[in-house]
XYZ file of C-alpha atoms in Angstrom:
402
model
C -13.407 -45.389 15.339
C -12.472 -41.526 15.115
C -15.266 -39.006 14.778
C -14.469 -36.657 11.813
C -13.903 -33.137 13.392
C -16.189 -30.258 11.882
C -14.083 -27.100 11.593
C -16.426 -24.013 11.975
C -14.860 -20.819 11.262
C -16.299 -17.673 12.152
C -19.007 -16.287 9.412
C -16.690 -13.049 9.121
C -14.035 -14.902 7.175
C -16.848 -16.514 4.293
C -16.289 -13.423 1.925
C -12.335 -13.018 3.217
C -10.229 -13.309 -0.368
C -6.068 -13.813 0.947
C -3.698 -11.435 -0.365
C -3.207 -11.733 -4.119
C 0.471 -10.417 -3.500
C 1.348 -12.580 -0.587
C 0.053 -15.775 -2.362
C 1.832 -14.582 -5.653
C 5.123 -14.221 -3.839
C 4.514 -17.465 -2.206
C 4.156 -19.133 -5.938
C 7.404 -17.544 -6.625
C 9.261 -19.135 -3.977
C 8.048 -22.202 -5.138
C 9.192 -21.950 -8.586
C 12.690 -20.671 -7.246
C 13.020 -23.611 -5.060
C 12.443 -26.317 -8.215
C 15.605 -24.105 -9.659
C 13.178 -22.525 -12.156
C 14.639 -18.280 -12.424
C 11.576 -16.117 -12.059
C 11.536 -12.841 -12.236
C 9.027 -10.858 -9.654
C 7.632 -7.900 -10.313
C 4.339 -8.872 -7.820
C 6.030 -7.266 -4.418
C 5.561 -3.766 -3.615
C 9.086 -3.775 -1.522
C 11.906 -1.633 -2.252
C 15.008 -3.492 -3.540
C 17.509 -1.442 -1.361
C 18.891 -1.767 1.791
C 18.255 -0.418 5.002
C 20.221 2.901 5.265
C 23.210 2.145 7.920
C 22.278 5.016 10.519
C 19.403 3.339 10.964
C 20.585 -0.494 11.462
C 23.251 1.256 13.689
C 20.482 2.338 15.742
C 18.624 -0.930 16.080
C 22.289 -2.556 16.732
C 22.436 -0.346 19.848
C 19.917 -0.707 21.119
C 20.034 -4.531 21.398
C 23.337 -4.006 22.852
C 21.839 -1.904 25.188
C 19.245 -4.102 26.200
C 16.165 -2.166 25.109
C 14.427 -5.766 24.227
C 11.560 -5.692 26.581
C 7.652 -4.116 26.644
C 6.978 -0.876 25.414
C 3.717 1.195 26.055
C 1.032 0.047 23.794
C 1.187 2.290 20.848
C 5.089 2.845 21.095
C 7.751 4.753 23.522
C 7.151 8.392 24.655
C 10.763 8.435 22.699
C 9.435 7.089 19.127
C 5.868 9.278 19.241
C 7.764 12.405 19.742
C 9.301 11.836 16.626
C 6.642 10.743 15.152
C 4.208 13.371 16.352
C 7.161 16.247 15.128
C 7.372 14.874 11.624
C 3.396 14.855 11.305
C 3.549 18.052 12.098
C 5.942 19.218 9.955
C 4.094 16.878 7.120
C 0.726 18.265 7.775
C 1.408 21.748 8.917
C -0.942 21.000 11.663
C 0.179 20.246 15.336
C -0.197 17.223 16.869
C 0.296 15.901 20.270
C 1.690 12.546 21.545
C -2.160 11.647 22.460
C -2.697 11.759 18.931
C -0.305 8.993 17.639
C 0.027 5.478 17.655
C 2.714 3.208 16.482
C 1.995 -0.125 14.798
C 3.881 -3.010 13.685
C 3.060 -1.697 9.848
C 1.101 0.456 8.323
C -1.404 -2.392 7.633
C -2.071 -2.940 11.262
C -2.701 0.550 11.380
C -5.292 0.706 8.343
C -6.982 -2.901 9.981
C -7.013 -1.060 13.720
C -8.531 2.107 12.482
C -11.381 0.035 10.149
C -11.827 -1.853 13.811
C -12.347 1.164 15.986
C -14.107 2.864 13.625
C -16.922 0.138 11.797
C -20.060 -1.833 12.947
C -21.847 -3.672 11.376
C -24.499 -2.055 8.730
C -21.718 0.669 8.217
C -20.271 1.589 4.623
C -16.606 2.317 3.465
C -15.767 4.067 0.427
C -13.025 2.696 -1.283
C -11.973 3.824 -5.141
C -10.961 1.095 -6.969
C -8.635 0.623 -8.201
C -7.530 -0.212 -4.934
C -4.640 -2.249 -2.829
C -6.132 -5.091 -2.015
C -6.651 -5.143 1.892
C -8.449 -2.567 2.255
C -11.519 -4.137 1.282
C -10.730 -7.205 3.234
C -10.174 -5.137 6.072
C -13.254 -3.276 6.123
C -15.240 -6.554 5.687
C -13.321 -8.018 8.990
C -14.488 -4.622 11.022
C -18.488 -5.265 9.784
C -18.573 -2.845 6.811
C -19.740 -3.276 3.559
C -17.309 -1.523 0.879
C -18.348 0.813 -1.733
C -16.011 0.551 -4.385
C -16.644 3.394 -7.435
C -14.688 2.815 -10.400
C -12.292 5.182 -11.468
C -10.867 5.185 -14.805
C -7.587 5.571 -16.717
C -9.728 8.648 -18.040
C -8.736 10.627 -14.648
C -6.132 8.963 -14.250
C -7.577 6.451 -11.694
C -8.344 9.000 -9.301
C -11.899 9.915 -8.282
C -13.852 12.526 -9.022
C -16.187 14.521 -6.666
C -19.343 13.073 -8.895
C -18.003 9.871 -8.182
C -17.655 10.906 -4.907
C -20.629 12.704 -4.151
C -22.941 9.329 -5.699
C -21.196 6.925 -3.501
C -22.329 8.369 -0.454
C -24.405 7.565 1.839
C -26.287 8.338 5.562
C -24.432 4.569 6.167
C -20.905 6.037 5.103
C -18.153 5.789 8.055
C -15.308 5.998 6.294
C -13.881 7.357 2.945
C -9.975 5.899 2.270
C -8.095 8.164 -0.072
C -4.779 6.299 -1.195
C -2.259 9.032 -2.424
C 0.395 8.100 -3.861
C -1.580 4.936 -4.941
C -0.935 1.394 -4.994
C -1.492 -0.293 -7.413
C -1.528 2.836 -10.058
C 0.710 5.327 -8.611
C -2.200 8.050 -8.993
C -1.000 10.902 -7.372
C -3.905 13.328 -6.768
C -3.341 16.981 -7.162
C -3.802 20.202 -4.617
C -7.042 20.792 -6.619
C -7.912 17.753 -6.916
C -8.351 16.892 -3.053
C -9.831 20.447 -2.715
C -12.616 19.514 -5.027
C -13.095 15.895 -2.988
C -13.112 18.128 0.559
C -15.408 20.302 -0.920
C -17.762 16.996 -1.142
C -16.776 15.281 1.923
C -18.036 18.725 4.400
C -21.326 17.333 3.186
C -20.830 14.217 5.107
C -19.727 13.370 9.128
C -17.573 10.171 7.543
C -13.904 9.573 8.851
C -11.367 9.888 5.852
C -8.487 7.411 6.110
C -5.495 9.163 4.000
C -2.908 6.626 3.161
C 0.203 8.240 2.908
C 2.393 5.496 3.015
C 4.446 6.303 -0.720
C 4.529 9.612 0.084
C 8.101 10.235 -0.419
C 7.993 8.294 -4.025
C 6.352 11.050 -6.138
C 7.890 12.145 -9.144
C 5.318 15.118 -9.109
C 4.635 18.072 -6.237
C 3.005 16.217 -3.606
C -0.069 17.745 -2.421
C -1.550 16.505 1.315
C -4.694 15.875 2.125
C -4.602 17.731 5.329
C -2.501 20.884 4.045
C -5.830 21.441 1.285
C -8.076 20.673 4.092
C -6.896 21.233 7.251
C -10.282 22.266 8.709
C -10.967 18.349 8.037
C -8.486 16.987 10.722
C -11.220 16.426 13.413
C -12.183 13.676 11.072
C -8.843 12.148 9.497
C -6.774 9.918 10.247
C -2.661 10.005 8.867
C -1.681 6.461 8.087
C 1.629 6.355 7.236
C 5.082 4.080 7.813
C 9.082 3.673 7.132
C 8.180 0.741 4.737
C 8.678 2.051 1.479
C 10.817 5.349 2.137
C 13.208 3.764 4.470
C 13.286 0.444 2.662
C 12.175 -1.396 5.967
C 9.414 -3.747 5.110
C 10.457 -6.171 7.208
C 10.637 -4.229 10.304
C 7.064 -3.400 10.718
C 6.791 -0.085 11.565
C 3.784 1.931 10.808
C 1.859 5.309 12.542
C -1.407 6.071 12.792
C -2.388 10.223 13.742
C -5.472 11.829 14.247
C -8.152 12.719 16.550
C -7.431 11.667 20.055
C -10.378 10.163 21.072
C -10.013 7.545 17.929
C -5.872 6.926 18.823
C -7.405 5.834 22.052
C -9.623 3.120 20.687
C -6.674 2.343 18.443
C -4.374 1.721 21.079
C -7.179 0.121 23.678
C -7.305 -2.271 20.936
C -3.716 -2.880 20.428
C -3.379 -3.519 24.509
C -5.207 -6.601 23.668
C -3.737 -7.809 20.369
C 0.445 -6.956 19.278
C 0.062 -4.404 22.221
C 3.423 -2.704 20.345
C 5.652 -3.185 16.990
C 9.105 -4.130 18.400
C 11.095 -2.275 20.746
C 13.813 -2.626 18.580
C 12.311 -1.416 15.575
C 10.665 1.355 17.128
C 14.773 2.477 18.376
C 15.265 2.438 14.756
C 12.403 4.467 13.907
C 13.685 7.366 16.051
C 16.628 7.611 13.885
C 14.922 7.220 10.908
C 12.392 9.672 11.855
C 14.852 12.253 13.134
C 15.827 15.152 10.515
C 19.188 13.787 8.977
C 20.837 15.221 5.363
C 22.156 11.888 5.272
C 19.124 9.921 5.238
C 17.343 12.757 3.160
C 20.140 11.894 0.513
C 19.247 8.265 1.195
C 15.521 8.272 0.128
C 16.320 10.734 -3.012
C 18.874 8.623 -3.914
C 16.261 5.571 -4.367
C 13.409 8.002 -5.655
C 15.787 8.957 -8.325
C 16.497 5.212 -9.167
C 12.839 4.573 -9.408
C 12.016 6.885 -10.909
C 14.437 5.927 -14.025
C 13.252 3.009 -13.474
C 9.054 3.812 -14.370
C 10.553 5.486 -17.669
C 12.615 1.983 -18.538
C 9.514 0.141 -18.210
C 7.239 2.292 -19.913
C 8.966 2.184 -22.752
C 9.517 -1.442 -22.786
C 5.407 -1.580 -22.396
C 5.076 0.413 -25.235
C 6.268 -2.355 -27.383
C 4.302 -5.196 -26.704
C 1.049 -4.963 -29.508
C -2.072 -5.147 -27.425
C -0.350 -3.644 -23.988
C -1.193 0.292 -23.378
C -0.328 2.178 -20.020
C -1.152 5.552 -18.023
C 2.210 7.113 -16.820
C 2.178 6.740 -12.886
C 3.335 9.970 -10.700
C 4.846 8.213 -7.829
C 4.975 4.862 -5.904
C 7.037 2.401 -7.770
C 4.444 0.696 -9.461
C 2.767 0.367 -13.588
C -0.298 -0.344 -13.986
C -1.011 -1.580 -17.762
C -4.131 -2.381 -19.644
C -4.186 -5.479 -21.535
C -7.617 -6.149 -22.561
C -5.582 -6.328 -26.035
C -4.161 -9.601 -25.027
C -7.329 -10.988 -23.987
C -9.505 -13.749 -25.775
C -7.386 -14.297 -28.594
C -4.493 -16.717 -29.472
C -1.197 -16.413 -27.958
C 1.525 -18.174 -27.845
C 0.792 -21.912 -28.473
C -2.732 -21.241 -29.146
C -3.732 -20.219 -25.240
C -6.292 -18.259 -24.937
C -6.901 -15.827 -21.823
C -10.401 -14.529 -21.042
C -9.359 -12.599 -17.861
C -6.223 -10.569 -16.496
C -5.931 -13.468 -14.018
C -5.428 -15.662 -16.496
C -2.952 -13.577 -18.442
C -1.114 -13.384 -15.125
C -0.956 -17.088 -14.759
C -0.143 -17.577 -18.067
C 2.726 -15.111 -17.329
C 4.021 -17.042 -14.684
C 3.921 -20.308 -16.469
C 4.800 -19.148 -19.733
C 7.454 -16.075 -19.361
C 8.069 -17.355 -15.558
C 7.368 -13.388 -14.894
C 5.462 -12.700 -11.639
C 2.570 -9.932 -11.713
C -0.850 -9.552 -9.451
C -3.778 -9.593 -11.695
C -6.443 -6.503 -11.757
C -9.172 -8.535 -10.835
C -7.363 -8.150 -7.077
C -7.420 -4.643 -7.470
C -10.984 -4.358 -8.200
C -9.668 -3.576 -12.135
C -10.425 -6.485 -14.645
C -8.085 -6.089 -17.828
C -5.082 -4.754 -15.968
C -2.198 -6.123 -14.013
C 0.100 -4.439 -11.698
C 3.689 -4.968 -12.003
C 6.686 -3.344 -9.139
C 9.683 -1.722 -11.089
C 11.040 -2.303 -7.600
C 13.678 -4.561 -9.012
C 17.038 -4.025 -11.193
C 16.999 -2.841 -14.517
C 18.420 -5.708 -15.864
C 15.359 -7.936 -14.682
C 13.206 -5.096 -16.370
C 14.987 -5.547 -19.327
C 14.456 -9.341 -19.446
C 11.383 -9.352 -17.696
C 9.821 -7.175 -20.555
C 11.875 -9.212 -23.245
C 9.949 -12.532 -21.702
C 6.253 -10.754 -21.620
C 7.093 -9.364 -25.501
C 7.577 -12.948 -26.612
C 5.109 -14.881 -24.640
C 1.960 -12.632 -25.977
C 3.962 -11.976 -30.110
């Protein structure tokens, strides 16, 4: 007779919620595979292809046999790059001791929450927010603060907000600009009014900067409004979205160099490097080129397009009302309109996560609810797709809720 096996997993993981995208695309896949067409607007991935100087470079550098270990943290090759277009970004300069490379800018934000939290610790992160990085700060020990902005500012947060959510327990303070999942794009005077609150505290800020080149307004950086504040930031940042290579894992993190040291002295024990290959194609992608300038304007231009389609198309479905987004590729509607009252067939919807169900089964049209984005009554939808699927997509979501 077998003796059932107890599985016991480590207390960390009790208040660990999986990634609403990843299990939404997963649903998706599923419906696809019984032949039922579903159109996703739940993945934050850029529907173009990989710009051709930079698969050429990958491409040679297989050929050329550059398939083995790299330094943890990335080749003296890719961090020059790296550390040259920081520069140039920030208008600070930075030296190779002050960047890491990680497979992602995820592994970055999850290595920087582990070097930097204990237990007892506190991380301030506005919500609406992308969904790990409350999950990650949990993992590291710290508790997240999560103030609530409002489509009032425009999702962003103010100092007040700011100013009440700290505390003597606050490590770190993640500012998300361009912002998933609103596409909030804060402005110069803006972060000057945050900075002005955060020299009252010793906390680490975390700027993600990972849509930076999707902003349909002036982009203002955290570090060129505060540069007296890089002692205490770090630069997260990848070629995900503005070189359309999700799938190659490549992410930076910059900033003081006694903290890219922990970063990396962690890394020598867990990926140890994003892939040798990848990081060849980094160099080319982070080298100045007019070609691949042209590249990423060309697909900010499309998105861009894009956000106005869908807006419009929002517009017209009763009970649905949306804040116009200033960069990443993302809308971010409120349908509390929709909620708790009959729609098609008599369902009824008390949450966002159930309208996003309902969606799915219903319109077959793939969102992530609010509720993962610390924002009950909206859902987030990608305009990273073709603007025939927006066309349909928004026809379906019309006629399921009229």
């Amino acid at each position: 007779m077998s003796v059932k096996t107890e599985y016991r997993l480590a207390r960390r993981l009790a208040q660990l919620e999986p990634s609403a995208t990843a299990a939404m695309n997963a649903r998706v896949q599923q419906l696809r595979a019984e032949g039922i067409k579903v159109i996703s607007f739940s993945v934050g991935e850029p529907d173009f292809n990989t710009p051709e100087p930079i698969k050429v470079a990958a491409i040679e550098a297989i050929n050329k046999n550059r398939t083995h270990y790299t330094p943890a943290g990335g080749t003296l090759e890719v961090r020059k790059v790296i550390a040259a277009r920081v520069s140039a970004d920030q208008e600070i300069p930075y030296a190779l001791g002050q960047i890491t490379t990680t497979a992602g800018a995820k592994e970055g934000l999850y290595l920087a929450f582990q070097a930097l939290c204990d237990e007892g610790d506190e991380a301030i992160i506005p919500a609406p927010y992308w969904v790990s990085y409350v999950e990650q700060a949990r993992l590291a020990g710290a508790t997240p603060i999560t103030p609530q902005t409002t489509e009032a500012t425009g999702f962003k947060v103010t100092p007040a907000q700011l100013r009440a959510a700290l505390s003597p327990r606050t490590r770190v303070v993640m500012l998300n600009s361009p912002s998933n999942p609103t596409g909030a794009v804060y402005s110069a005077d803006e972060l000057a009014a945050l900075a002005d609150v955060l020299r009252e505290s010793d906390a680490i800020i975390i700027a993600d900067e990972i849509y930076d080149a999707i902003s349909y307004v002036p982009y203002a950086r955290w570090l060129r409004v505060a540069p007296d504040m890089a002692d205490r930031t770090l630069i997260v940042n990848g070629a995900a979205k503005a070189y359309a290579m999700t799938g190659w894992r490549f992410g930076y993190v910059a900033g003081p160099q006694p903290i890219i040291t922990a970063i990396k002295d962690i890394q020598s024990h867990t990926s140890t490097h994003t892939a040798s290959i990848t990081q060849d194609a980094a160099v080319k992608a982070y080298t100045p080129s007019d070609e691949l300038d042209e590249a990423v304007q060309t697909m900010v231009a499309a998105f861009h397009k894009r956000r106005d389609l869908i807006l419009g198309l929002l517009a017209e479905i009763p009970g649905v009302t949306c804040n116009v987004p200033d960069g990443a590729f993302y809308v971010f509607p409120n349908v509390t309109g929709l909620l708790n009252k009959p729609l098609k067939n008599g369902v009824v919807c008390a949450t966002s996560d159930d309208l996003n169900n309902y969606l799915l089964d219903q319109a077959h049209i793939a969102c992530v609810s609010g509720e993962s984005f610390g924002a009950p009554g909206y859902i987030r939808l990608s305009y990273a797709t073709s603007e025939e699927e927006i066309v349909e997509g928004m026809r379906r979501f019309r006629e399921s809720v009229s």
